[in-house]
Amino acid sequence: MTSSRQWLIPLGLAMVALVAASAALGPVGFSTSGAGMFNAAAAAAFTAAAVPYLLKDRLPQPAYVVLMVVMAAAVVGMRTADPTAEVTALFLIAAFAPLRPPRLLLPALVLLAACAVNVVQLSTGQGVVSLVLATDAGAAFFLLVGVLLRREKEQRERIAVLLRQVEAGREAERTAAAAAERARLAREMHDVLAHTLSGLSLHLEGSRLLARSAGADARLLGSLDRAGALAKSGLAEARRAVLALREDEAPGPGRLQSLLDQHRDAASGRLRFNSRGEAVPLPQEAALALYRTAQEALSNVRKHAPGADVDVDLSWERTAVRLTVTDNGAAGGAAPGGGVGFGLNGMAERARLAGGTVEAGPLGSGFRVRLTIPV
């Protein structure tokens, strides 16, 4: 709703102010007694409910229901206090209703308010049937406008999620390409440079022994010793370069923060990370299992519940380390054995290799993955 807020929210607030002004300046107006007092109270209640309804887009659903009930009751109240007043307030809540959850209950409340307004209009006397029909048609039109605005917002959010996923995919492709190139260079260095230096070192050592047995000049022996030392040093440097290019150190708990930052960039939901206890070194298989489990659980959230909030809890205990990833959007993905990519089955296999276990399943309206590894 980022771009639409630039004009939709100010327009809505302006319309709320217009409703209050129309009630104050109408034939009944505001006063401290009688219909004027009732009209003022209804207008104040409408304004007090409409403002947070518009400005707060993350309230619990029951809160939106209460606010809509107050606005609907206020619309009926203003119409009762002044039967000749404008019906702008009814049109306004009709446009507001589709913008917030629950999607069916709020429009139903608007329908009840429209029926009540119809009753008030029909009770005023003759010649009002056409006015009732016009009022209902206007409310239906603005309800449709609200539905279109909501769908446009949802479409933009889906596009934003897809763009983030595409960018994440491109980044993964770039990372994979870089890793493949490093692996190719490592193979070339190992097959050519390291083998060549190793052979050179052996030949120099043989030449040194041969020269010594033949009683060669000391200067020649010294030169061969220095050449052999340089060959051995170059061989060691080549091996270190190969290890660096292959990135033999597996990812583990130390890289979790980077993983969480990537998820925050790619997903629209909130992510909260909590680490308890004192971290201890883990065997390579256990460290990799912990990292890959977190990676797959967060990937499932982005695939199956991109807007879900996620809690990641890492607990270092005396006998085990526990990683728990919980979302509120049922991001379970496919069942074990038929997952996509690494999958839940892969999590369990890695955990078993590290001597641990994985528990994965629904939790309330969401999904939880818990990895336990002995330390």
Coordinates of C-alpha atoms in Angstrom, one line a residue:
M1 CA 0.0 0.0 0.0
T2 CA 3.0 2.3 -0.2
S3 CA 2.2 4.2 -3.3
S4 CA -1.6 4.3 -2.8
R5 CA -1.1 5.8 0.7
Q6 CA 0.3 8.9 -0.9
W7 CA -3.2 9.8 -2.1
L8 CA -5.7 7.3 -0.7
I9 CA -5.2 8.0 3.0
P10 CA -5.2 11.8 2.7
L11 CA -8.3 11.6 0.5
G12 CA -10.1 9.3 3.0
L13 CA -9.2 11.7 5.9
A14 CA -10.5 14.6 3.8
M15 CA -13.8 12.8 3.2
V16 CA -14.1 12.1 7.0
A17 CA -13.6 15.8 7.7
L18 CA -16.2 16.6 5.0
V19 CA -18.8 14.3 6.7
A20 CA -18.2 16.0 10.1
A21 CA -18.4 19.4 8.5
S22 CA -21.6 18.5 6.6
A23 CA -23.2 17.3 9.9
A24 CA -22.2 20.5 11.7
L25 CA -23.4 22.8 8.9
G26 CA -26.6 20.9 8.1
P27 CA -30.2 22.0 9.1
V28 CA -29.9 20.2 12.5
G29 CA -26.2 21.1 13.2
F30 CA -24.6 20.6 16.5
S31 CA -26.0 21.7 19.9
T32 CA -26.0 20.8 23.5
S33 CA -29.4 19.2 23.6
G34 CA -32.0 17.4 21.5
A35 CA -31.3 16.3 17.9
G36 CA -28.3 18.6 17.6
M37 CA -26.5 16.9 20.5
F38 CA -27.4 13.4 19.1
N39 CA -26.1 14.5 15.7
A40 CA -22.8 15.8 17.2
A41 CA -22.2 12.6 19.2
A42 CA -22.8 10.5 16.1
A43 CA -20.4 12.7 14.0
A44 CA -17.8 12.6 16.7
A45 CA -18.1 8.8 17.0
F46 CA -17.8 8.4 13.2
T47 CA -14.6 10.6 13.1
A48 CA -13.0 8.8 16.1
A49 CA -13.5 5.4 14.5
A50 CA -12.7 6.3 10.8
V51 CA -9.3 7.9 11.6
P52 CA -7.7 4.8 13.1
Y53 CA -9.5 2.6 10.6
L54 CA -7.7 4.4 7.8
L55 CA -4.3 5.0 9.4
K56 CA -3.7 1.7 11.1
D57 CA -3.1 -1.1 8.6
R58 CA -1.9 -3.8 11.0
L59 CA -4.6 -3.9 13.7
P60 CA -6.2 -7.3 14.8
Q61 CA -9.3 -8.2 12.8
P62 CA -11.7 -7.8 15.8
A63 CA -10.5 -4.2 16.1
Y64 CA -11.5 -3.4 12.5
V65 CA -14.9 -5.0 13.2
V66 CA -15.5 -2.8 16.2
L67 CA -14.4 0.3 14.3
M68 CA -16.8 -0.5 11.4
V69 CA -19.7 -1.2 13.9
V70 CA -19.1 2.2 15.4
M71 CA -19.0 3.9 12.0
A72 CA -22.1 2.1 10.8
A73 CA -24.0 3.0 14.0
A74 CA -22.8 6.6 13.7
V75 CA -24.0 6.8 10.0
V76 CA -27.5 5.6 11.1
G77 CA -27.4 8.0 14.1
M78 CA -26.6 11.0 11.9
R79 CA -29.3 10.0 9.5
T80 CA -31.8 9.6 12.3
A81 CA -30.9 13.0 13.8
D82 CA -31.2 14.7 10.4
P83 CA -33.2 12.7 7.8
T84 CA -32.5 15.3 5.1
A85 CA -28.7 15.2 5.5
E86 CA -26.3 13.9 2.8
V87 CA -25.5 10.2 2.7
T88 CA -21.8 10.8 2.1
A89 CA -20.9 8.9 5.3
L90 CA -22.7 5.8 4.1
F91 CA -20.8 5.9 0.8
L92 CA -17.6 6.4 2.6
I93 CA -17.9 3.3 4.9
A94 CA -18.9 1.3 1.8
A95 CA -15.6 2.3 0.2
F96 CA -13.7 1.6 3.4
A97 CA -15.2 -1.9 4.1
P98 CA -13.2 -3.9 1.5
L99 CA -9.9 -2.3 2.5
R100 CA -9.5 -4.2 5.8
P101 CA -10.1 -7.8 7.0
P102 CA -12.3 -9.7 7.6
R103 CA -13.3 -9.4 3.9
L104 CA -16.9 -10.6 4.3
L105 CA -18.0 -9.3 7.7
L106 CA -17.2 -5.6 7.1
P107 CA -19.3 -5.3 3.9
A108 CA -22.1 -7.2 5.7
L109 CA -22.0 -4.5 8.4
V110 CA -22.3 -1.8 5.7
L111 CA -25.3 -3.7 4.2
L112 CA -27.0 -3.6 7.6
A113 CA -26.2 0.1 7.9
A114 CA -27.7 0.7 4.4
C115 CA -30.9 -1.1 5.4
A116 CA -31.2 0.9 8.6
V117 CA -30.7 4.1 6.5
N118 CA -33.4 2.9 4.2
V119 CA -35.8 2.5 7.1
V120 CA -35.1 6.0 8.3
Q121 CA -35.6 7.4 4.8
L122 CA -38.8 5.6 4.3
S123 CA -40.1 6.8 7.6
T124 CA -39.8 10.4 6.6
G125 CA -42.9 10.5 4.3
Q126 CA -43.8 10.4 0.7
G127 CA -41.7 10.4 -2.5
V128 CA -38.7 8.7 -1.1
V129 CA -38.5 5.4 -2.9
S130 CA -36.4 6.8 -5.7
L131 CA -34.1 8.3 -3.0
V132 CA -33.7 5.0 -1.3
L133 CA -32.8 3.3 -4.6
A134 CA -30.3 6.0 -5.4
T135 CA -28.7 5.7 -2.0
D136 CA -28.4 1.9 -2.3
A137 CA -27.0 2.2 -5.8
G138 CA -24.4 4.7 -4.6
A139 CA -23.4 2.5 -1.7
A140 CA -23.0 -0.5 -4.0
F141 CA -20.9 1.6 -6.4
F142 CA -18.5 2.8 -3.6
L143 CA -18.3 -0.8 -2.3
L144 CA -17.1 -1.9 -5.7
V145 CA -14.6 1.0 -5.8
G146 CA -13.2 -0.3 -2.4
V147 CA -13.0 -3.8 -3.8
L148 CA -11.1 -2.6 -6.8
L149 CA -8.7 -0.6 -4.6
R150 CA -8.1 -3.7 -2.4
R151 CA -7.4 -5.9 -5.4
E152 CA -5.0 -3.3 -6.9
K153 CA -3.1 -3.2 -3.6
E154 CA -2.9 -7.0 -3.4
Q155 CA -1.7 -7.2 -7.0
R156 CA 1.1 -4.7 -6.3
E157 CA 2.1 -6.6 -3.2
R158 CA 2.3 -9.8 -5.2
I159 CA 4.4 -8.1 -7.9
A160 CA 6.7 -6.7 -5.2
V161 CA 7.1 -10.2 -3.7
L162 CA 7.8 -11.7 -7.2
L163 CA 10.4 -9.0 -7.9
R164 CA 12.1 -9.8 -4.6
Q165 CA 12.1 -13.5 -5.4
V166 CA 13.4 -12.8 -8.9
E167 CA 16.2 -10.7 -7.5
A168 CA 17.0 -13.4 -4.9
G169 CA 17.1 -16.0 -7.7
R170 CA 19.4 -13.8 -9.7
E171 CA 21.7 -13.4 -6.7
A172 CA 21.6 -17.2 -6.2
E173 CA 22.6 -17.7 -9.8
R174 CA 25.4 -15.2 -9.5
T175 CA 26.6 -16.9 -6.4
A176 CA 26.4 -20.3 -8.1
A177 CA 28.3 -19.0 -11.1
A178 CA 31.0 -17.6 -8.9
A179 CA 31.3 -20.8 -7.0
A180 CA 31.5 -22.8 -10.2
E181 CA 34.2 -20.5 -11.5
R182 CA 36.1 -20.8 -8.3
A183 CA 35.8 -24.6 -8.5
R184 CA 37.1 -24.5 -12.0
L185 CA 40.1 -22.4 -11.0
A186 CA 40.8 -24.6 -8.1
R187 CA 40.8 -27.7 -10.4
E188 CA 43.1 -25.9 -12.8
M189 CA 45.5 -24.9 -10.1
H190 CA 45.5 -28.3 -8.5
D191 CA 45.9 -30.2 -11.8
V192 CA 48.5 -27.9 -13.3
L193 CA 50.3 -25.6 -10.9
A194 CA 50.3 -27.8 -7.8
H195 CA 51.3 -30.9 -9.8
T196 CA 54.0 -29.0 -11.6
L197 CA 55.4 -27.5 -8.4
S198 CA 55.3 -30.9 -6.8
G199 CA 57.2 -32.5 -9.6
L200 CA 59.7 -29.6 -9.7
S201 CA 60.3 -30.0 -6.0
L202 CA 61.0 -33.8 -6.4
H203 CA 63.4 -33.2 -9.3
L204 CA 65.2 -30.5 -7.4
E205 CA 65.6 -32.7 -4.4
G206 CA 66.9 -35.5 -6.6
S207 CA 69.3 -33.1 -8.3
R208 CA 70.6 -31.9 -4.9
L209 CA 71.3 -35.4 -3.8
L210 CA 73.0 -36.3 -7.1
A211 CA 75.1 -33.2 -6.9
R212 CA 76.1 -33.9 -3.3
S213 CA 77.1 -37.5 -4.1
A214 CA 79.1 -36.3 -7.1
G215 CA 81.0 -33.8 -4.9
A216 CA 79.7 -30.8 -6.7
D217 CA 80.7 -27.2 -5.8
A218 CA 79.2 -25.9 -2.6
R219 CA 77.7 -22.9 -4.4
L220 CA 75.8 -25.3 -6.7
L221 CA 74.5 -27.2 -3.7
G222 CA 73.4 -23.9 -2.0
S223 CA 71.6 -22.8 -5.2
L224 CA 69.8 -26.2 -5.4
D225 CA 68.8 -25.9 -1.7
R226 CA 67.3 -22.4 -2.3
A227 CA 65.5 -23.6 -5.4
G228 CA 64.0 -26.5 -3.5
A229 CA 62.9 -24.3 -0.7
L230 CA 61.2 -21.9 -3.1
A231 CA 59.4 -24.8 -4.8
K232 CA 58.1 -26.2 -1.5
S233 CA 57.0 -22.7 -0.5
G234 CA 55.2 -22.3 -3.8
L235 CA 53.5 -25.7 -3.5
A236 CA 52.2 -24.8 0.0
E237 CA 50.9 -21.5 -1.3
A238 CA 49.2 -23.2 -4.2
R239 CA 47.5 -25.6 -1.9
R240 CA 46.2 -22.8 0.4
A241 CA 44.9 -21.0 -2.7
V242 CA 43.0 -24.2 -3.8
L243 CA 41.5 -24.6 -0.4
A244 CA 40.4 -20.9 -0.4
L245 CA 38.8 -21.2 -3.9
R246 CA 36.9 -24.3 -2.9
E247 CA 35.6 -22.7 0.4
D248 CA 36.2 -26.0 2.3
E249 CA 34.9 -24.4 5.5
A250 CA 31.2 -25.3 5.6
P251 CA 28.6 -22.6 6.6
G252 CA 27.4 -22.8 10.2
P253 CA 25.9 -20.7 13.1
G254 CA 28.3 -17.9 12.4
R255 CA 26.6 -17.2 9.0
L256 CA 23.0 -17.3 10.4
Q257 CA 22.8 -13.5 10.6
S258 CA 23.6 -13.1 7.0
L259 CA 20.9 -15.7 6.2
L260 CA 18.4 -13.7 8.3
D261 CA 19.3 -10.5 6.6
Q262 CA 18.8 -12.1 3.2
H263 CA 15.3 -13.2 4.3
R264 CA 14.4 -9.7 5.6
D265 CA 15.4 -8.3 2.2
A266 CA 13.3 -10.9 0.2
A267 CA 10.2 -11.2 2.4
S268 CA 7.5 -8.8 3.5
G269 CA 6.8 -10.3 6.9
R270 CA 8.6 -9.5 10.2
L271 CA 11.5 -11.6 11.3
R272 CA 12.6 -11.9 14.9
F273 CA 15.8 -13.6 16.0
N274 CA 16.6 -14.7 19.5
S275 CA 19.8 -16.5 20.7
R276 CA 20.2 -17.9 24.2
G277 CA 23.1 -19.5 25.9
E278 CA 26.8 -19.6 25.1
A279 CA 27.7 -20.8 21.7
V280 CA 30.1 -23.8 21.4
P281 CA 32.1 -25.1 18.4
L282 CA 30.2 -27.7 16.4
P283 CA 31.5 -30.5 14.2
Q284 CA 31.3 -29.6 10.5
E285 CA 28.4 -31.9 9.8
A286 CA 26.4 -30.5 12.7
A287 CA 27.2 -26.8 11.8
L288 CA 26.1 -27.4 8.2
A289 CA 22.9 -29.2 9.3
L290 CA 22.0 -26.2 11.5
Y291 CA 22.7 -23.7 8.7
R292 CA 20.9 -25.7 6.0
T293 CA 17.8 -26.3 8.2
A294 CA 17.4 -22.5 8.9
Q295 CA 18.0 -21.9 5.2
E296 CA 15.3 -24.3 4.0
A297 CA 12.8 -23.2 6.7
L298 CA 13.1 -19.6 5.7
S299 CA 13.0 -20.5 2.0
N300 CA 9.7 -22.4 2.6
V301 CA 8.3 -19.2 4.3
R302 CA 9.2 -17.2 1.2
K303 CA 7.7 -19.8 -1.2
H304 CA 4.5 -20.7 0.6
A305 CA 3.7 -17.8 3.0
P306 CA 5.7 -14.8 1.8
G307 CA 3.9 -12.3 4.1
A308 CA 4.2 -14.4 7.2
D309 CA 6.0 -13.3 10.3
V310 CA 8.8 -15.5 11.4
D311 CA 10.5 -16.2 14.8
V312 CA 13.9 -17.8 14.7
D313 CA 15.1 -19.1 18.1
L314 CA 18.7 -20.5 18.6
S315 CA 19.1 -22.1 22.1
W316 CA 22.6 -23.3 23.2
E317 CA 21.9 -25.7 26.1
R318 CA 24.3 -27.9 28.1
T319 CA 23.7 -31.1 26.1
A320 CA 22.2 -29.9 22.8
V321 CA 21.7 -26.9 20.5
R322 CA 18.2 -26.3 19.3
L323 CA 17.1 -24.2 16.3
T324 CA 13.4 -23.4 16.1
V325 CA 11.8 -21.6 13.1
T326 CA 8.2 -20.7 13.5
D327 CA 5.9 -18.8 11.1
N328 CA 2.3 -17.7 11.4
G329 CA 1.4 -18.5 7.8
A330 CA 1.6 -22.3 7.4
A331 CA 4.8 -22.3 5.3
G332 CA 5.2 -26.1 5.6
G333 CA 5.7 -26.7 1.9
A334 CA 5.5 -30.2 0.6
A335 CA 5.4 -33.3 2.8
P336 CA 8.5 -35.2 3.6
G337 CA 9.6 -37.3 0.7
G338 CA 8.0 -35.0 -1.9
G339 CA 9.5 -31.7 -1.0
V340 CA 10.8 -29.0 -3.3
G341 CA 14.6 -28.5 -3.4
F342 CA 16.2 -29.6 -0.1
G343 CA 12.9 -30.2 1.6
L344 CA 11.8 -31.4 5.0
N345 CA 13.2 -34.9 4.1
G346 CA 16.6 -33.4 3.4
M347 CA 16.5 -31.6 6.8
A348 CA 15.9 -34.9 8.5
E349 CA 18.7 -36.6 6.6
R350 CA 21.2 -33.9 7.5
A351 CA 20.1 -34.0 11.2
R352 CA 20.5 -37.8 11.3
L353 CA 24.1 -37.5 9.9
A354 CA 24.9 -35.0 12.7
G355 CA 23.3 -37.3 15.3
G356 CA 20.3 -35.0 15.8
T357 CA 16.5 -34.9 15.0
V358 CA 14.1 -32.6 13.2
E359 CA 10.5 -32.0 14.1
A360 CA 8.3 -30.3 11.5
G361 CA 4.6 -29.7 11.5
P362 CA 1.7 -27.2 11.8
L363 CA 1.5 -25.1 14.9
G364 CA -1.8 -23.2 15.2
S365 CA -2.3 -21.2 12.0
G366 CA 1.4 -21.5 11.1
F367 CA 4.2 -24.0 10.8
R368 CA 7.2 -24.9 13.0
V369 CA 10.6 -26.6 12.3
R370 CA 12.7 -27.6 15.2
L371 CA 16.2 -29.0 14.9
T372 CA 18.0 -30.6 17.9
I373 CA 21.6 -31.6 17.8
P374 CA 23.7 -33.0 20.7
V375 CA 26.8 -31.0 21.6

